Each structure stands twice: as structure tokens, then as C-alpha cells.
Amino acid sequence: MSRRVGKVLHIDWTACDGRGLCTELLPALLGRDEWGYPLAHDRQREPHVPTELESDAHRAVNLCPTAALRLLP
């Protein structure tokens, strides 16, 4: 089963402080490293967001306490 890819999740590493809210909202896409910073399961620096996860990704972007997330086309 292939997943259709929509947008790219950009993480501003200078703004992120590793609170982990994005990993809680996007567990299918992101895990945490040993310091709490998000890591894409596919190890991409800017992970591709499957279309079925786009609404969750928008929610993570909107709720990020440090505004460290953006969705790119």
C-alpha cells in the first residue's frame, strides 16, 4: 500500500526546544531523540507528510509552542 505524499514538514531547529508536542500529534511521522527533539521515522531532515496526515500536521504547526514548524508545498 503506497501513501500519497502531500507537503513537507519544515522544522526550524533554531526555534525548536524539544517539548515534543509535535511528536504527540504526529506519532506516525515523528519520534523523539534522547533529548526530546523530533526525528522523522524515515530520518529525513524535512519529512514528507502523507496526505492522510496533513490535517494532523496542520494542527501540529498551529499548536507548536515555539512556532518551529511549517508546512511547505
CSV table of N, CA and C in Angstrom, one decimal:
chain,number,residue,atom,x,y,z
A,1,MET,N,0.8,-1.2,0.0
A,1,MET,CA,0.0,0.0,0.0
A,1,MET,C,0.9,1.2,0.0
A,2,SER,N,0.7,2.1,-1.0
A,2,SER,CA,1.6,3.3,-1.1
A,2,SER,C,0.8,4.5,-0.5
A,3,ARG,N,1.5,5.4,0.1
A,3,ARG,CA,0.9,6.6,0.7
A,3,ARG,C,1.2,7.7,-0.2
A,4,ARG,N,0.1,8.5,-0.5
A,4,ARG,CA,0.3,9.7,-1.3
A,4,ARG,C,1.0,10.8,-0.4
A,5,VAL,N,2.0,11.4,-1.0
A,5,VAL,CA,2.7,12.4,-0.3
A,5,VAL,C,2.2,13.8,-0.7
A,6,GLY,N,1.9,14.6,0.3
A,6,GLY,CA,1.4,15.9,0.1
A,6,GLY,C,2.5,16.9,0.3
A,7,LYS,N,2.6,17.5,1.5
A,7,LYS,CA,3.5,18.5,1.8
A,7,LYS,C,4.8,18.1,2.6
A,8,VAL,N,5.7,19.0,2.8
A,8,VAL,CA,6.9,18.7,3.6
A,8,VAL,C,6.8,19.5,4.9
A,9,LEU,N,7.2,18.8,6.0
A,9,LEU,CA,7.2,19.4,7.3
A,9,LEU,C,8.6,20.0,7.5
A,10,HIS,N,8.7,21.3,7.6
A,10,HIS,CA,9.9,22.0,7.9
A,10,HIS,C,10.0,22.2,9.4
A,11,ILE,N,11.1,21.8,10.0
A,11,ILE,CA,11.4,22.1,11.4
A,11,ILE,C,12.5,23.1,11.6
A,12,ASP,N,12.2,24.2,12.2
A,12,ASP,CA,13.2,25.3,12.4
A,12,ASP,C,14.0,24.9,13.7
A,13,TRP,N,15.1,24.3,13.5
A,13,TRP,CA,15.9,23.8,14.6
A,13,TRP,C,16.4,24.9,15.5
A,14,THR,N,16.5,26.1,15.0
A,14,THR,CA,16.9,27.2,15.9
A,14,THR,C,15.8,27.6,16.9
A,15,ALA,N,14.5,27.3,16.5
A,15,ALA,CA,13.4,27.6,17.3
A,15,ALA,C,12.9,26.5,18.2
A,16,CYS,N,13.1,25.3,17.7
A,16,CYS,CA,12.6,24.1,18.5
A,16,CYS,C,13.4,23.9,19.8
A,17,ASP,N,12.6,23.7,20.9
A,17,ASP,CA,13.3,23.4,22.1
A,17,ASP,C,13.0,22.0,22.7
A,18,GLY,N,12.5,21.1,21.8
A,18,GLY,CA,12.3,19.7,22.2
A,18,GLY,C,11.2,19.4,23.2
A,19,ARG,N,10.1,20.2,23.2
A,19,ARG,CA,9.0,19.9,24.1
A,19,ARG,C,8.2,18.7,23.7
A,20,GLY,N,8.2,18.3,22.4
A,20,GLY,CA,7.7,17.1,22.0
A,20,GLY,C,6.2,17.1,21.6
A,21,LEU,N,5.5,18.2,21.6
A,21,LEU,CA,4.1,18.2,21.2
A,21,LEU,C,3.9,17.7,19.8
A,22,CYS,N,4.8,18.1,18.9
A,22,CYS,CA,4.6,17.6,17.5
A,22,CYS,C,4.7,16.1,17.4
A,23,THR,N,5.5,15.5,18.3
A,23,THR,CA,5.7,14.0,18.2
A,23,THR,C,4.4,13.3,18.8
A,24,GLU,N,3.7,14.0,19.7
A,24,GLU,CA,2.5,13.5,20.2
A,24,GLU,C,1.3,13.6,19.2
A,25,LEU,N,1.4,14.7,18.4
A,25,LEU,CA,0.3,14.9,17.5
A,25,LEU,C,0.6,14.2,16.2
A,26,LEU,N,1.8,13.8,15.9
A,26,LEU,CA,2.2,13.1,14.6
A,26,LEU,C,3.0,11.9,14.9
A,27,PRO,N,2.5,11.0,15.7
A,27,PRO,CA,3.3,9.8,16.1
A,27,PRO,C,3.6,8.9,14.9
A,28,ALA,N,2.8,8.9,13.9
A,28,ALA,CA,3.0,8.1,12.7
A,28,ALA,C,4.2,8.6,11.9
A,29,LEU,N,4.5,9.9,12.1
A,29,LEU,CA,5.6,10.6,11.3
A,29,LEU,C,6.8,10.9,12.1
A,30,LEU,N,6.7,11.2,13.4
A,30,LEU,CA,7.8,11.7,14.2
A,30,LEU,C,8.0,10.9,15.5
A,31,GLY,N,9.2,10.7,15.8
A,31,GLY,CA,9.6,10.1,17.1
A,31,GLY,C,10.5,11.2,17.8
A,32,ARG,N,11.1,10.8,18.9
A,32,ARG,CA,12.0,11.7,19.6
A,32,ARG,C,13.4,11.2,19.8
A,33,ASP,N,14.3,12.1,19.8
A,33,ASP,CA,15.7,11.6,20.1
A,33,ASP,C,15.8,11.6,21.6
A,34,GLU,N,17.0,11.4,22.1
A,34,GLU,CA,17.3,11.2,23.5
A,34,GLU,C,17.1,12.5,24.3
A,35,TRP,N,17.1,13.7,23.6
A,35,TRP,CA,16.9,15.0,24.2
A,35,TRP,C,15.5,15.5,24.1
A,36,GLY,N,14.6,14.7,23.4
A,36,GLY,CA,13.2,15.2,23.2
A,36,GLY,C,12.9,15.8,21.9
A,37,TYR,N,14.0,16.0,21.1
A,37,TYR,CA,13.7,16.7,19.8
A,37,TYR,C,13.1,15.7,18.8
A,38,PRO,N,12.3,16.3,17.8
A,38,PRO,CA,11.6,15.4,16.9
A,38,PRO,C,12.6,14.8,15.9
A,39,LEU,N,12.3,13.6,15.5
A,39,LEU,CA,13.0,12.8,14.5
A,39,LEU,C,12.0,12.2,13.6
A,40,ALA,N,12.2,12.4,12.3
A,40,ALA,CA,11.3,11.7,11.4
A,40,ALA,C,11.6,10.2,11.4
A,41,HIS,N,10.6,9.4,11.3
A,41,HIS,CA,10.8,7.9,11.3
A,41,HIS,C,11.7,7.5,10.1
A,42,ASP,N,11.5,8.3,9.0
A,42,ASP,CA,12.3,8.0,7.8
A,42,ASP,C,13.7,8.7,7.8
A,43,ARG,N,14.0,9.3,8.9
A,43,ARG,CA,15.3,10.0,9.1
A,43,ARG,C,15.6,11.2,8.2
A,44,GLN,N,14.5,11.7,7.5
A,44,GLN,CA,14.7,12.9,6.7
A,44,GLN,C,14.7,14.1,7.5
A,45,ARG,N,15.5,15.1,7.2
A,45,ARG,CA,15.5,16.3,7.9
A,45,ARG,C,14.2,17.1,7.8
A,46,GLU,N,13.6,17.0,6.6
A,46,GLU,CA,12.3,17.6,6.3
A,46,GLU,C,11.4,16.5,5.8
A,47,PRO,N,10.7,15.9,6.7
A,47,PRO,CA,9.9,14.7,6.2
A,47,PRO,C,8.7,15.1,5.4
A,48,HIS,N,8.4,14.2,4.4
A,48,HIS,CA,7.3,14.3,3.6
A,48,HIS,C,6.0,13.9,4.4
A,49,VAL,N,5.0,14.6,4.3
A,49,VAL,CA,3.8,14.3,5.1
A,49,VAL,C,2.8,13.6,4.1
A,50,PRO,N,2.4,12.4,4.4
A,50,PRO,CA,1.4,11.7,3.6
A,50,PRO,C,0.1,12.5,3.7
A,51,THR,N,-0.7,12.5,2.6
A,51,THR,CA,-1.9,13.3,2.5
A,51,THR,C,-2.8,13.0,3.7
A,52,GLU,N,-2.9,11.7,4.1
A,52,GLU,CA,-3.8,11.4,5.2
A,52,GLU,C,-3.4,11.9,6.5
A,53,LEU,N,-2.2,12.5,6.6
A,53,LEU,CA,-1.7,13.1,7.9
A,53,LEU,C,-1.6,14.6,7.8
A,54,GLU,N,-2.1,15.2,6.7
A,54,GLU,CA,-1.9,16.6,6.6
A,54,GLU,C,-2.7,17.4,7.6
A,55,SER,N,-3.9,17.0,7.9
A,55,SER,CA,-4.7,17.7,8.9
A,55,SER,C,-4.0,17.6,10.3
A,56,ASP,N,-3.4,16.5,10.7
A,56,ASP,CA,-2.7,16.4,11.9
A,56,ASP,C,-1.4,17.3,11.9
A,57,ALA,N,-0.8,17.4,10.7
A,57,ALA,CA,0.4,18.2,10.5
A,57,ALA,C,0.0,19.7,10.7
A,58,HIS,N,-1.1,20.1,10.1
A,58,HIS,CA,-1.5,21.5,10.3
A,58,HIS,C,-1.8,21.8,11.7
A,59,ARG,N,-2.4,20.8,12.4
A,59,ARG,CA,-2.7,21.0,13.9
A,59,ARG,C,-1.3,21.2,14.6
A,60,ALA,N,-0.3,20.4,14.3
A,60,ALA,CA,1.0,20.4,15.0
A,60,ALA,C,1.6,21.8,14.7
A,61,VAL,N,1.5,22.3,13.5
A,61,VAL,CA,2.1,23.6,13.1
A,61,VAL,C,1.4,24.7,13.9
A,62,ASN,N,0.1,24.6,14.0
A,62,ASN,CA,-0.6,25.7,14.7
A,62,ASN,C,-0.5,25.6,16.2
A,63,LEU,N,-0.2,24.5,16.8
A,63,LEU,CA,-0.1,24.3,18.2
A,63,LEU,C,1.4,24.3,18.7
A,64,CYS,N,2.3,24.3,17.9
A,64,CYS,CA,3.7,24.3,18.3
A,64,CYS,C,4.0,25.5,19.2
A,65,PRO,N,4.4,25.3,20.4
A,65,PRO,CA,4.6,26.4,21.4
A,65,PRO,C,5.7,27.4,21.0
A,66,THR,N,6.7,26.9,20.2
A,66,THR,CA,7.8,27.8,19.8
A,66,THR,C,7.7,28.2,18.3
A,67,ALA,N,6.6,27.9,17.6
A,67,ALA,CA,6.4,28.2,16.2
A,67,ALA,C,7.5,27.7,15.3
A,68,ALA,N,8.0,26.5,15.6
A,68,ALA,CA,9.2,25.9,14.9
A,68,ALA,C,8.8,25.1,13.7
A,69,LEU,N,7.5,24.9,13.4
A,69,LEU,CA,7.1,24.1,12.4
A,69,LEU,C,6.4,24.9,11.3
A,70,ARG,N,6.6,24.4,10.0
A,70,ARG,CA,5.9,25.0,8.9
A,70,ARG,C,5.6,23.8,7.9
A,71,LEU,N,4.5,24.0,7.1
A,71,LEU,CA,4.3,23.0,6.1
A,71,LEU,C,4.6,23.7,4.8
A,72,LEU,N,5.5,23.0,4.0
A,72,LEU,CA,5.9,23.6,2.7
A,72,LEU,C,5.3,22.7,1.6
A,73,PRO,N,5.0,23.4,0.4
A,73,PRO,CA,4.4,22.6,-0.7
A,73,PRO,C,5.3,21.6,-1.3
